[in-house]
Tab-separated table of C-alpha atoms in Angstrom:
chain	number	residue	atom	x	y	z
A	239	MET	CA	56.878	164.432	222.819
A	240	THR	CA	54.958	167.129	220.799
A	241	ASP	CA	55.899	169.017	217.476
A	242	THR	CA	54.956	172.854	218.324
A	243	GLU	CA	53.299	174.350	215.090
A	244	SER	CA	53.700	178.169	214.238
A	245	ILE	CA	51.038	180.227	215.677
A	246	PHE	CA	48.133	181.235	213.522
A	247	GLN	CA	46.179	184.741	213.531
A	248	ILE	CA	42.645	183.845	212.986
A	249	GLN	CA	42.433	186.180	210.061
A	250	PRO	CA	44.326	189.652	209.148
A	251	HIS	CA	42.079	192.654	210.496
A	252	GLU	CA	42.182	196.361	211.389
A	253	HIS	CA	42.976	196.506	215.327
A	254	VAL	CA	40.124	199.046	216.391
A	255	PHE	CA	38.149	197.922	219.217
A	256	LEU	CA	35.961	200.718	219.753
A	257	GLY	CA	32.475	200.056	221.583
A	258	LYS	CA	29.444	200.356	219.037
A	259	ASP	CA	28.534	203.749	220.413
A	260	HIS	CA	31.730	205.324	220.492
A	261	ASP	CA	31.160	208.416	218.356
A	262	LYS	CA	27.506	209.115	219.725
A	263	ALA	CA	28.682	208.639	223.159
A	264	GLU	CA	31.587	211.432	222.568
A	265	ARG	CA	29.389	214.046	221.115
A	266	ARG	CA	26.947	213.535	223.985
A	267	THR	CA	29.781	214.128	226.765
A	268	TRP	CA	31.060	217.191	224.707
A	269	ALA	CA	27.371	218.524	224.855
A	270	VAL	CA	27.090	217.996	228.741
A	271	ILE	CA	30.881	219.855	228.897
A	272	VAL	CA	29.103	222.784	227.215
A	273	LEU	CA	25.817	222.688	229.607
A	274	CYS	CA	28.505	222.599	232.661
A	275	SER	CA	30.305	225.468	231.308
A	276	VAL	CA	27.600	227.694	230.315
A	277	MET	CA	25.855	226.940	234.034
A	278	MET	CA	29.401	227.712	235.654
A	279	ILE	CA	29.793	230.820	233.525
A	280	ALA	CA	26.475	232.346	234.468
A	281	GLU	CA	26.849	231.409	237.957
A	282	ILE	CA	30.097	233.077	238.796
A	283	ILE	CA	28.913	236.326	236.696
A	284	GLY	CA	25.675	236.244	238.560
A	285	GLY	CA	27.107	235.580	241.924
A	286	ALA	CA	29.655	238.757	241.161
A	287	LEU	CA	26.867	241.125	240.144
A	288	PHE	CA	24.873	239.891	242.956
A	289	GLY	CA	27.353	239.818	245.811
A	290	SER	CA	26.514	236.050	246.009
A	291	LEU	CA	29.503	233.856	247.136
A	292	ALA	CA	27.118	230.938	247.443
A	293	LEU	CA	26.606	231.249	243.788
A	294	ILE	CA	29.956	231.930	243.114
A	295	ALA	CA	31.326	228.690	245.254
A	296	ASP	CA	28.801	226.960	242.975
A	297	GLY	CA	29.933	227.765	239.923
A	298	LEU	CA	33.719	226.845	240.719
A	299	HIS	CA	32.119	223.342	241.726
A	300	MET	CA	30.553	223.298	238.407
A	301	SER	CA	34.088	224.081	236.968
A	302	THR	CA	35.371	220.834	238.331
A	303	HIS	CA	32.710	218.856	237.201
A	304	ALA	CA	33.121	220.029	234.039
A	305	GLY	CA	36.764	218.966	234.212
A	306	ALA	CA	35.976	215.838	235.163
A	307	LEU	CA	33.848	214.929	232.302
A	308	LEU	CA	36.512	216.566	230.123
A	309	LEU	CA	38.592	213.676	230.744
A	310	ALA	CA	36.042	211.361	229.618
A	311	ALA	CA	35.732	213.069	226.412
A	312	LEU	CA	39.470	213.102	225.837
A	313	ALA	CA	39.583	209.921	226.143
A	314	TYR	CA	36.687	209.420	223.415
A	315	THR	CA	38.412	211.711	221.321
A	316	TYR	CA	41.946	210.080	221.580
A	317	ALA	CA	40.672	206.764	221.136
A	318	ARG	CA	39.085	207.374	218.273
A	319	LYS	CA	41.607	209.853	216.432
A	320	TYR	CA	44.610	206.901	217.424
A	321	ALA	CA	42.536	203.769	216.651
A	322	ASN	CA	44.243	203.059	213.810
A	323	ASP	CA	47.792	203.931	214.802
A	324	ARG	CA	49.778	200.560	214.240
A	325	SER	CA	51.956	201.384	217.464
A	326	PHE	CA	49.085	200.707	219.744
A	327	THR	CA	49.244	196.675	219.591
A	328	PHE	CA	45.831	195.797	220.593
A	329	GLY	CA	44.174	199.414	219.506
A	330	THR	CA	42.990	202.204	221.804
A	331	GLY	CA	39.970	200.121	223.237
A	332	LYS	CA	41.226	200.598	226.539
A	333	PHE	CA	41.570	204.549	226.807
A	334	GLY	CA	38.129	204.805	228.372
A	335	ASP	CA	38.688	202.458	230.898
A	336	LEU	CA	42.124	204.427	231.329
A	337	ALA	CA	40.104	207.453	231.818
A	338	GLY	CA	37.528	205.307	233.786
A	339	TYR	CA	40.060	204.402	236.270
A	340	SER	CA	41.134	208.177	236.772
A	341	SER	CA	38.031	209.393	236.942
A	342	ALA	CA	37.418	206.931	240.067
A	343	ILE	CA	40.235	208.062	241.810
A	344	ILE	CA	38.754	212.030	241.369
A	345	LEU	CA	35.917	210.641	242.538
A	346	ALA	CA	37.358	208.886	245.934
A	347	MET	CA	39.093	212.398	246.677
A	348	ILE	CA	35.632	214.455	246.124
A	349	ALA	CA	34.571	211.993	248.893
A	350	LEU	CA	36.824	212.413	250.877
A	351	LEU	CA	36.542	216.114	250.786
A	352	ILE	CA	33.171	216.501	251.081
A	353	GLY	CA	33.481	213.992	254.007
A	354	TYR	CA	36.028	215.985	255.785
A	355	GLU	CA	34.247	219.438	255.181
A	356	ALA	CA	30.678	217.518	257.222
A	357	VAL	CA	33.065	216.364	259.729
A	358	SER	CA	34.199	219.811	260.364
A	359	ARG	CA	30.674	221.250	260.098
A	360	LEU	CA	29.110	218.968	262.830
A	361	LEU	CA	32.125	219.795	265.221
A	362	ASN	CA	31.964	223.457	264.347
A	363	PRO	CA	28.523	224.547	262.924
A	364	VAL	CA	28.156	227.467	259.936
A	365	PRO	CA	25.574	229.815	259.612
A	366	ILE	CA	23.462	228.536	256.534
A	367	SER	CA	21.870	231.641	254.200
A	368	PHE	CA	19.003	229.083	253.292
A	369	ASN	CA	17.190	231.645	250.728
A	370	GLU	CA	20.220	231.866	248.482
A	371	ALA	CA	21.590	228.291	248.962
A	372	ILE	CA	18.340	226.083	248.419
A	373	PRO	CA	17.838	227.527	244.882
A	374	ILE	CA	20.776	226.877	244.182
A	375	ALA	CA	21.146	223.371	245.088
A	376	VAL	CA	17.779	223.091	243.408
A	377	LEU	CA	19.443	224.433	240.122
A	378	GLY	CA	22.249	222.278	240.687
A	379	LEU	CA	20.354	218.804	240.670
A	380	ALA	CA	18.244	220.067	237.755
A	381	VAL	CA	21.906	220.296	235.731
A	382	ASN	CA	22.728	217.178	236.808
A	383	VAL	CA	19.526	215.258	235.919
A	384	VAL	CA	19.851	217.039	232.418
A	385	SER	CA	23.447	216.113	232.389
A	386	ALA	CA	22.541	212.216	232.965
A	387	TRP	CA	19.716	212.088	230.395
A	388	LEU	CA	22.101	213.082	227.535
A	389	LEU	CA	24.784	211.130	228.865
A	390	SER	CA	22.477	207.824	229.396
A	391	GLY	CA	21.163	208.705	225.637
A	392	GLY	CA	24.357	207.332	224.112
A	393	HIS	CA	24.918	204.690	226.759
A	394	HIS	CA	21.752	202.217	226.129
A	395	HIS	CA	22.114	198.788	226.208
A	396	GLY	CA	19.107	197.927	223.359
A	397	HIS	CA	20.471	195.020	221.145
A	398	GLY	CA	18.237	194.944	218.023
A	399	HIS	CA	19.198	192.372	215.391
A	400	ASP	CA	17.786	192.319	212.472
A	401	HIS	CA	17.973	189.408	210.134
A	402	ALA	CA	16.878	190.143	206.332
A	403	HIS	CA	15.456	186.481	205.187
A	404	SER	CA	13.147	185.900	203.305
A	405	HIS	CA	12.312	182.287	203.463
A	406	GLY	CA	10.345	182.478	206.463
A	407	HIS	CA	12.700	181.318	209.161
A	408	ASP	CA	12.592	182.059	212.939
A	409	HIS	CA	14.850	184.204	214.042
A	410	GLY	CA	16.161	184.754	218.116
A	411	ASN	CA	19.219	186.214	219.690
A	412	GLY	CA	20.213	182.884	221.040
A	413	HIS	CA	20.154	181.179	224.304
A	414	ASP	CA	19.607	182.819	227.789
A	415	GLU	CA	16.263	184.147	226.818
A	416	GLU	CA	12.717	183.515	226.180
A	417	PRO	CA	11.663	180.395	224.999
A	418	ARG	CA	11.480	180.242	220.408
A	419	ARG	CA	7.560	179.556	219.791
A	420	ILE	CA	6.718	178.475	216.484
A	421	ALA	CA	3.546	177.007	215.212
A	422	LEU	CA	3.215	173.457	214.172
A	423	GLY	CA	-0.172	172.398	213.633
A	424	ARG	CA	-2.600	172.636	216.312
A	425	GLY	CA	-0.204	173.932	219.051
A	426	THR	CA	2.772	175.591	219.508
A	427	LEU	CA	6.224	174.135	220.082
A	428	GLU	CA	8.670	175.966	222.397
A	429	ILE	CA	11.781	175.426	221.831
A	430	GLU	CA	14.994	176.283	224.373
A	431	VAL	CA	18.783	176.174	225.027
A	432	PHE	CA	18.863	175.531	228.975
A	433	GLU	CA	21.839	175.738	230.789
A	434	ASP	CA	20.886	177.215	234.074
A	435	LYS	CA	23.365	175.924	236.297
A	436	VAL	CA	23.577	172.300	233.997
A	437	PRO	CA	25.677	171.460	230.641
A	438	PRO	CA	23.286	173.014	227.889
A	439	ARG	CA	20.404	170.724	226.207
A	440	PHE	CA	17.772	171.354	224.088
A	441	ARG	CA	14.361	171.319	225.909
A	442	VAL	CA	11.004	171.245	224.213
A	443	ARG	CA	7.595	172.150	225.217
A	444	THR	CA	3.785	172.716	224.027
A	445	ASP	CA	1.489	174.977	224.979
A	446	THR	CA	-1.376	172.435	225.055
A	447	SER	CA	-1.770	169.644	227.525
A	448	ILE	CA	-0.285	167.031	225.073
A	449	LEU	CA	3.368	166.580	224.717
A	450	PRO	CA	4.720	165.294	221.545
A	451	ALA	CA	6.391	161.564	221.729
A	452	SER	CA	10.021	161.983	222.253
A	453	SER	CA	10.517	159.883	219.092
A	454	ASP	CA	8.461	162.271	217.276
A	455	VAL	CA	10.527	165.152	217.703
A	456	THR	CA	14.499	165.734	216.035
A	457	ILE	CA	16.945	168.522	215.983
A	458	GLU	CA	19.981	169.276	213.689
A	459	THR	CA	22.113	171.748	214.035
A	460	ILE	CA	24.357	173.280	211.207
A	461	ARG	CA	27.187	175.423	212.354
A	462	PRO	CA	28.603	177.913	210.147
A	463	ASP	CA	31.541	175.736	209.089
A	464	GLY	CA	29.026	173.347	207.665
A	465	ARG	CA	29.422	170.577	210.686
A	466	ARG	CA	26.036	168.751	211.361
A	467	GLN	CA	24.181	167.264	214.506
A	468	LEU	CA	21.060	165.653	215.176
A	469	PHE	CA	19.969	165.299	218.649
A	470	THR	CA	16.997	163.409	219.807
A	471	PHE	CA	14.858	163.457	223.320
A	472	GLU	CA	13.723	161.925	226.546
A	473	THR	CA	10.430	162.059	227.885
A	474	ARG	CA	11.001	164.411	231.138
A	475	ASP	CA	8.479	165.968	234.002
A	476	GLY	CA	6.258	167.832	231.003
A	477	TYR	CA	9.280	168.582	228.580
A	478	LEU	CA	11.447	166.926	226.246
A	479	GLU	CA	15.020	167.045	226.564
A	480	SER	CA	18.015	166.387	224.066
A	481	ARG	CA	20.059	163.449	225.081
A	482	ASP	CA	23.003	165.187	224.043
A	483	GLU	CA	24.730	168.073	225.639
A	484	ILE	CA	24.826	171.014	222.973
A	485	PRO	CA	28.511	172.264	222.133
A	486	GLU	CA	29.853	175.652	222.150
A	487	PRO	CA	29.512	178.116	220.977
A	488	HIS	CA	25.640	178.076	220.529
A	489	ALA	CA	25.609	179.664	216.978
A	490	PHE	CA	23.740	177.863	214.137
A	491	VAL	CA	20.490	177.116	212.309
A	492	ALA	CA	18.881	174.619	214.366
A	493	ARG	CA	16.515	172.697	211.875
A	494	ILE	CA	13.227	171.039	213.809
A	495	ARG	CA	11.459	168.288	213.001
A	496	LEU	CA	7.919	167.138	214.338
A	497	MET	CA	5.949	163.957	213.345
A	498	GLN	CA	2.112	164.842	214.016
A	499	GLU	CA	-0.689	163.276	212.804
A	500	ALA	CA	0.984	161.360	210.272
A	501	GLN	CA	2.594	164.777	209.258
A	502	GLU	CA	5.909	166.156	209.366
A	503	PHE	CA	6.524	169.561	209.976
A	504	GLU	CA	9.519	171.015	209.557
A	505	ARG	CA	11.013	175.030	210.694
A	506	GLU	CA	14.044	176.404	210.977
A	507	LEU	CA	15.916	178.827	214.234
A	508	GLU	CA	18.710	180.516	213.988
A	509	PHE	CA	20.701	181.016	217.252
A	510	GLU	CA	24.017	183.282	217.597
A	511	GLU	CA	25.997	183.454	220.494
A	512	HIS	CA	25.243	186.577	222.705
A	513	ASP	CA	26.289	187.238	226.234
A	514	HIS	CA	23.416	189.282	227.167
A	515	GLY	CA	23.163	189.976	230.932
A	516	HIS	CA	26.354	188.260	231.749
A	517	GLY	CA	29.138	190.428	229.999
A	518	ALA	CA	30.518	193.025	232.027
A	519	HIS	CA	33.148	192.835	228.500
A	520	HIS	CA	30.403	195.424	226.874
A	521	ARG	CA	30.043	197.952	229.664
A	522	ASP	CA	31.777	201.281	228.597
A	523	ASN	CA	33.444	202.382	231.698
A	524	ASN	CA	34.323	205.730	230.502
A	525	MET	CA	30.583	206.734	230.059
A	526	ARG	CA	30.069	204.894	232.942
A	527	ALA	CA	32.353	206.840	234.999
A	528	ALA	CA	30.982	210.455	233.284
A	529	VAL	CA	27.359	209.032	234.450
A	530	ILE	CA	28.657	208.022	238.116
A	531	HIS	CA	30.196	212.037	238.008
A	532	VAL	CA	27.095	213.465	237.551
A	533	ILE	CA	24.325	210.780	239.150
A	534	ALA	CA	27.055	211.208	242.318
A	535	ASP	CA	26.573	215.453	242.467
A	536	ALA	CA	22.707	215.165	241.860
A	537	ALA	CA	22.457	212.266	244.856
A	538	VAL	CA	24.423	214.999	246.816
A	539	SER	CA	22.098	217.936	245.593
A	540	VAL	CA	19.077	215.871	246.820
A	541	LEU	CA	20.217	215.336	250.228
A	542	VAL	CA	21.935	218.858	250.325
A	543	ILE	CA	18.141	220.098	249.805
A	544	VAL	CA	16.376	218.071	252.014
A	545	GLY	CA	19.035	218.922	255.018
A	546	LEU	CA	18.777	222.635	253.813
A	547	LEU	CA	14.950	222.542	254.486
A	548	LEU	CA	14.566	220.510	257.757
A	549	ALA	CA	17.560	222.741	258.811
A	550	ARG	CA	15.735	225.517	258.095
A	551	THR	CA	12.135	224.114	258.904
A	552	PHE	CA	13.273	222.613	262.509
A	553	GLY	CA	16.685	224.827	263.187
A	554	TRP	CA	18.628	221.441	262.742
A	555	LEU	CA	21.861	222.883	261.236
A	556	TRP	CA	23.395	219.582	261.938
A	557	MET	CA	21.354	217.801	259.047
A	558	ASP	CA	23.245	219.952	256.363
A	559	PRO	CA	26.739	218.106	257.267
A	560	LEU	CA	25.085	214.905	258.001
A	561	ALA	CA	23.427	214.642	254.609
A	562	GLY	CA	26.993	215.869	253.075
A	563	PHE	CA	28.286	213.094	255.052
A	564	ILE	CA	25.799	210.504	253.730
A	565	GLY	CA	26.741	211.633	250.163
A	566	ALA	CA	30.271	211.208	250.450
A	567	LEU	CA	29.902	207.669	251.666
A	568	VAL	CA	27.979	207.312	248.241
A	569	ILE	CA	30.121	207.916	246.195
A	570	ALA	CA	33.236	206.311	247.930
A	571	ASN	CA	31.370	203.444	247.069
A	572	TRP	CA	30.574	204.104	243.869
A	573	SER	CA	34.164	204.746	243.209
A	574	VAL	CA	35.583	201.896	245.197
A	575	GLY	CA	33.274	199.658	242.637
A	576	LEU	CA	35.137	201.817	239.268
A	577	LEU	CA	38.170	201.377	240.659
A	578	ARG	CA	37.820	197.546	241.162
A	579	ASP	CA	36.254	197.012	237.448
A	580	THR	CA	38.601	199.501	235.529
A	581	GLY	CA	41.955	198.365	237.515
A	582	GLY	CA	40.803	194.654	236.456
A	583	ILE	CA	40.634	195.537	232.729
A	584	LEU	CA	43.912	197.644	233.003
A	585	LEU	CA	45.645	194.686	234.617
A	586	ASP	CA	44.560	192.339	231.683
A	587	ARG	CA	41.852	190.138	234.254
A	588	THR	CA	40.010	187.632	232.582
A	589	PRO	CA	36.987	189.680	232.017
A	590	ASP	CA	34.202	186.838	231.990
A	591	PRO	CA	35.187	183.376	233.406
A	592	ARG	CA	32.187	181.928	232.078
A	593	MET	CA	33.062	183.063	228.395
A	594	ALA	CA	36.675	181.390	228.916
A	595	GLU	CA	34.831	178.216	229.927
A	596	LYS	CA	32.841	178.631	227.019
A	597	VAL	CA	36.038	179.080	224.698
A	598	ARG	CA	37.566	176.213	226.941
A	599	LYS	CA	34.541	173.640	225.653
A	600	ALA	CA	34.251	174.697	222.165
A	601	ILE	CA	38.115	173.695	221.332
A	602	GLU	CA	37.735	169.996	223.602
A	603	ASN	CA	34.446	169.013	222.554
A	604	GLU	CA	35.954	166.629	220.172
A	605	GLY	CA	38.735	165.578	222.653
A	606	ASP	CA	41.198	167.666	222.089
A	607	ARG	CA	42.761	169.672	225.283
A	608	VAL	CA	43.374	173.571	225.980
A	609	THR	CA	46.977	173.506	227.457
A	610	ASP	CA	47.059	177.763	227.981
A	611	LEU	CA	44.355	179.723	227.397
A	612	HIS	CA	44.715	184.211	228.173
A	613	LEU	CA	41.169	185.869	227.567
A	614	TRP	CA	41.066	189.450	228.278
A	615	ARG	CA	39.490	192.987	226.948
A	616	LEU	CA	40.344	195.423	224.228
A	617	GLY	CA	37.673	197.523	224.313
A	618	PRO	CA	34.106	197.745	225.318
A	619	GLY	CA	32.398	194.583	223.284
A	620	HIS	CA	36.012	193.172	222.336
A	621	LEU	CA	37.875	190.769	223.526
A	622	GLY	CA	41.327	189.054	222.980
A	623	ALA	CA	41.988	185.665	223.194
A	624	ILE	CA	45.130	183.234	222.891
A	625	VAL	CA	44.665	179.515	223.234
A	626	SER	CA	47.332	176.714	223.181
A	627	VAL	CA	45.757	173.268	222.004
A	628	ALA	CA	47.177	169.597	222.299
A	629	THR	CA	45.577	167.429	219.380
A	630	THR	CA	46.602	163.873	217.962
A	631	LYS	CA	44.578	164.796	215.065
A	632	PRO	CA	46.015	166.652	211.763
A	633	HIS	CA	44.231	169.394	212.935
A	634	GLU	CA	45.579	172.769	211.759
A	635	ALA	CA	45.026	176.354	213.397
A	636	ALA	CA	42.462	177.101	210.909
A	637	HIS	CA	40.448	174.064	212.362
A	638	TYR	CA	39.910	175.928	215.800
A	639	ARG	CA	39.536	179.073	214.235
A	640	GLN	CA	36.768	177.971	212.412
A	641	ARG	CA	35.591	176.717	215.692
A	642	LEU	CA	35.351	180.128	217.725
A	643	ALA	CA	33.928	182.098	214.970
A	644	GLY	CA	30.475	181.558	216.408
A	645	PHE	CA	31.367	183.827	219.080
A	646	ALA	CA	31.084	187.202	218.224
A	647	ASP	CA	33.040	189.124	220.881
A	648	LEU	CA	35.884	187.306	220.373
A	649	SER	CA	37.443	190.178	218.375
A	650	HIS	CA	41.416	189.211	218.209
A	651	VAL	CA	42.072	185.283	218.059
A	652	THR	CA	45.941	183.916	218.208
A	653	VAL	CA	46.199	179.633	218.307
A	654	GLU	CA	48.986	177.584	218.983
A	655	VAL	CA	48.470	174.201	217.670
A	656	GLN	CA	50.667	171.522	219.581
A	657	HIS	CA	50.430	167.758	217.655
A	658	ALA	CA	51.381	165.122	219.807
A	659	ARG	CA	51.645	161.674	218.643
A	660	PRO	CA	48.523	158.924	219.505
A	661	ALA	CA	49.049	157.097	222.302
A	662	ASN	CA	49.142	153.404	220.168
A	663	GLY	CA	51.418	155.096	217.623
């Protein structure tokens, strides 16, 4: 029999779940739209003045290109403008995913049209004005390369963390990275949180041939809520490994103590909970869709140039439509991947099963039980979670809130606590 407590939200906060580079990405997308629009107008006017139908056709193609990017730019603008509108229950972070999904549909339609045109030209070859078509294809490629460069400038994933501490701690970005190295005595100690297909444990190595005795090394973790845990070690093949697993989340200060030649050395390392390399939930699908548009166009331009050059040199007129057909397949493949990823987000599919498991372990580490867990994406780098916990302890929601505080990506958390009577009660 359980007594269901009321639901507690971690803390009052703004429901703004936009990506950290949102403003920069918005500005760059508008810049690319301006570039494409200028090129479109220049091609259409030039084609009209010089009587080039191919130039006019490429200008019209550039207009569809600008239109697709306009969808991305408007999504950025709308999401920012209404970010504080409380009528959007979980913010406007998904506008980018909605725009990405729409762009994926447009890409699929473009792929079908290119494929249809390519098959038609294979069956019924048409004359090609090589001296006109090749320079236009090269010009289109140049515009797409510049566009991709502009967009990518606002879509990097470099994570720099500046820790302003003056007491000599060694800092890093958490587990799943290179081992941390600290100088102790005559050698350097390497410490890592190892969890490759095994429960997470500390591993300690040295850059010398002499491995410290397991009894000479201890690591004490100090978590944000003040909880401490002491880890002792066992000797393995060439390294020391902690006897106990490291509870989630991996956000703590690790105090390393080493006895060496009758001297005790002590250092501290700060670990933060990050999911570098794991999280598709950090991906800006709106920018991803915009980049795919320009890269797909660039890829088609390259194939068209190659096809035109071979067709002009060897008389292989079939090379031009074949290049177009290959380009259609490439675009279709990209659009399917984008549809799958954005569709899953719009349907609130769990974006990161690994993160869900970490959240579960962080709650259940003390013997409590997660009876229900919902994890979904609110926006780039922002996750929402609803957790129901059954416990025989007198803990309230604030206790579990603190346990999840180390997960930086959890931006909106709701906790429900069910108090059950102990089995012997």
